[in-house]
Amino acid sequence: MSLTALTEVLETVRHGGAIAAFNVIQIEHAEAYAAAAEQSDLPVIMQISENCVRYHGSLEPIGAATLAIGRSCRVPVVVHLDHATDPELVAQALALGFTSVMFDGSALDDSTNCERTREVAKQCHAEGVSIEAELGEVGGKAGVHDPSARTDPSDAEWFVEATAVDALAVAVGSSHAMTERTAQIDTTLIERLRASVPVPLVLHGSSGVSDSDLVGAVAAGIRKVNIATHMNIVFTNAMLDHVRHQQAFDTRKYLGAAREAVASEAERLQRLLSGVPERP
């Protein structure tokens, strides 16, 4: 199946379930998510954030590696630019062959966010690439990434109609970079948003959400679930555990152990979100 547009994989969960979206930081992450996707026989979204691009110094090296891994998969893989605020970075992703972009105008006032998101949407659609976006000031006065922020359904409906985006990230109680799974998800609001918004809903900050609440959020209408910090914790713990117990200083040994741990947890989460039973 190889590389696939975000809209295509989201179409497969239109009537239930959600697609897992995992952040790629090192090449081992992409390899792990590919292995998990093939083991589960489920599509996966591999995301590269603007912060990750800053870490590597440019998009092309990590982007090209992730695209190559995605192309080699026998299941659908979306390679997605996440939380892009720079239109030039979006242009680079399109040139490389990314199949999805998330333009983040949440720090802008709502009218400017709408205008710039609409421009990026036109650019992406011209290349056959899907676009995700999110509201900013209209998403909550405390900031869209604050757990107290809430997306208003009428604002969300207006924003999607005005911008023609393919998916919308909504504020329903989660927050980025949580290391404990204690977020309180407003499933009633998700249901209201699903009834108002004509495109699939995306949950950001899902590392702070328990398994049961993830299942509840998906049942209420979430169709794409972003998980980053949780997978970084899994990666780091496995790496440190291997070094402590094996006294191995060959980077392939401890990074390999981390890759295996991430692949296992990614497969578990893919099955959880899609409703597919875990392997016995």
Tab-separated table of N, CA, C and O in Angstrom, residues 90 94 101 103 113-133 160 162-166:
chain	number	residue	atom	x	y	z
A	90	VAL	N	6.299	23.871	5.232
A	90	VAL	CA	5.235	23.153	4.536
A	90	VAL	C	5.642	22.905	3.082
A	90	VAL	O	5.486	21.796	2.554
A	94	LEU	N	6.045	19.254	1.143
A	94	LEU	CA	5.358	18.916	-0.101
A	94	LEU	C	6.353	18.489	-1.171
A	94	LEU	O	6.117	17.529	-1.920
A	101	VAL	N	-0.113	17.316	6.114
A	101	VAL	CA	0.484	18.451	6.814
A	101	VAL	C	-0.491	18.920	7.883
A	101	VAL	O	-1.701	18.976	7.646
A	103	PHE	N	-1.024	22.322	9.767
A	103	PHE	CA	-0.623	23.711	9.921
A	103	PHE	C	-1.161	24.220	11.244
A	103	PHE	O	-2.358	24.153	11.515
A	113	ASN	N	-5.463	33.215	11.649
A	113	ASN	CA	-5.328	31.766	11.586
A	113	ASN	C	-6.151	31.218	10.431
A	113	ASN	O	-5.678	30.401	9.626
A	114	CYS	N	-7.386	31.688	10.313
A	114	CYS	CA	-8.273	31.233	9.245
A	114	CYS	C	-7.677	31.557	7.874
A	114	CYS	O	-7.629	30.699	6.984
A	115	GLU	N	-7.213	32.767	7.698
A	115	GLU	CA	-6.664	33.198	6.403
A	115	GLU	C	-5.437	32.387	6.011
A	115	GLU	O	-5.335	31.895	4.878
A	116	ARG	N	-4.502	32.227	6.959
A	116	ARG	CA	-3.268	31.506	6.631
A	116	ARG	C	-3.525	30.019	6.445
A	116	ARG	O	-2.913	29.372	5.578
A	117	THR	N	-4.414	29.459	7.258
A	117	THR	CA	-4.741	28.040	7.112
A	117	THR	C	-5.390	27.785	5.761
A	117	THR	O	-5.097	26.779	5.091
A	118	ARG	N	-6.256	28.677	5.328
A	118	ARG	CA	-6.906	28.538	4.023
A	118	ARG	C	-5.873	28.558	2.908
A	118	ARG	O	-5.947	27.775	1.953
A	119	GLU	N	-4.867	29.429	3.019
A	119	GLU	CA	-3.817	29.504	2.008
A	119	GLU	C	-3.011	28.212	1.951
A	119	GLU	O	-2.702	27.694	0.869
A	120	VAL	N	-2.667	27.676	3.139
A	120	VAL	CA	-1.902	26.425	3.183
A	120	VAL	C	-2.747	25.267	2.657
A	120	VAL	O	-2.240	24.377	1.962
A	121	ALA	N	-4.030	25.279	2.967
A	121	ALA	CA	-4.922	24.227	2.471
A	121	ALA	C	-4.949	24.206	0.949
A	121	ALA	O	-4.890	23.139	0.318
A	122	LYS	N	-5.030	25.368	0.326
A	122	LYS	CA	-5.016	25.436	-1.134
A	122	LYS	C	-3.704	24.876	-1.688
A	122	LYS	O	-3.690	24.138	-2.683
A	123	GLN	N	-2.607	25.236	-1.040
A	123	GLN	CA	-1.283	24.766	-1.461
A	123	GLN	C	-1.197	23.239	-1.357
A	123	GLN	O	-0.709	22.563	-2.280
A	124	CYS	N	-1.677	22.692	-0.247
A	124	CYS	CA	-1.623	21.243	-0.033
A	124	CYS	C	-2.539	20.508	-1.006
A	124	CYS	O	-2.142	19.511	-1.631
A	125	HIS	N	-3.750	20.977	-1.145
A	125	HIS	CA	-4.711	20.300	-2.013
A	125	HIS	C	-4.268	20.310	-3.471
A	125	HIS	O	-4.547	19.358	-4.219
A	126	ALA	N	-3.549	21.348	-3.864
A	126	ALA	CA	-3.031	21.403	-5.229
A	126	ALA	C	-2.036	20.281	-5.501
A	126	ALA	O	-1.841	19.868	-6.648
A	127	GLU	N	-1.417	19.776	-4.425
A	127	GLU	CA	-0.440	18.691	-4.552
A	127	GLU	C	-1.039	17.338	-4.159
A	127	GLU	O	-0.314	16.342	-4.082
A	128	GLY	N	-2.340	17.305	-3.885
A	128	GLY	CA	-2.982	16.060	-3.486
A	128	GLY	C	-2.646	15.642	-2.069
A	128	GLY	O	-2.708	14.448	-1.729
A	129	VAL	N	-2.297	16.608	-1.228
A	129	VAL	CA	-1.872	16.346	0.154
A	129	VAL	C	-2.961	16.804	1.112
A	129	VAL	O	-3.573	17.861	0.934
A	130	SER	N	-3.194	16.014	2.153
A	130	SER	CA	-4.215	16.332	3.152
A	130	SER	C	-3.692	17.387	4.124
A	130	SER	O	-2.480	17.525	4.334
A	131	ILE	N	-4.627	18.109	4.752
A	131	ILE	CA	-4.242	19.115	5.738
A	131	ILE	C	-5.109	19.021	6.989
A	131	ILE	O	-6.334	18.900	6.911
A	132	GLU	N	-4.446	19.086	8.120
A	132	GLU	CA	-5.072	19.167	9.437
A	132	GLU	C	-4.763	20.542	10.002
A	132	GLU	O	-3.726	21.134	9.690
A	133	ALA	N	-5.656	21.067	10.828
A	133	ALA	CA	-5.420	22.370	11.449
A	133	ALA	C	-6.089	22.390	12.818
A	133	ALA	O	-6.731	21.412	13.236
A	160	VAL	N	-13.809	25.164	9.800
A	160	VAL	CA	-13.642	24.128	8.782
A	160	VAL	C	-14.235	24.577	7.452
A	160	VAL	O	-13.634	24.395	6.387
A	162	ALA	N	-14.610	27.632	6.434
A	162	ALA	CA	-13.851	28.768	5.894
A	162	ALA	C	-12.491	28.363	5.348
A	162	ALA	O	-11.951	29.036	4.464
A	163	THR	N	-11.916	27.280	5.857
A	163	THR	CA	-10.550	26.904	5.486
A	163	THR	C	-10.462	25.700	4.562
A	163	THR	O	-9.435	25.489	3.907
A	164	ALA	N	-11.491	24.862	4.525
A	164	ALA	CA	-11.517	23.639	3.709
A	164	ALA	C	-10.467	22.625	4.144
A	164	ALA	O	-9.924	21.876	3.314
A	165	VAL	N	-10.166	22.569	5.458
A	165	VAL	CA	-9.217	21.577	5.952
A	165	VAL	C	-9.860	20.198	5.968
A	165	VAL	O	-11.081	20.053	5.938
A	166	ASP	N	-9.019	19.172	6.045
A	166	ASP	CA	-9.486	17.789	5.982
A	166	ASP	C	-9.660	17.140	7.343
A	166	ASP	O	-10.296	16.082	7.449
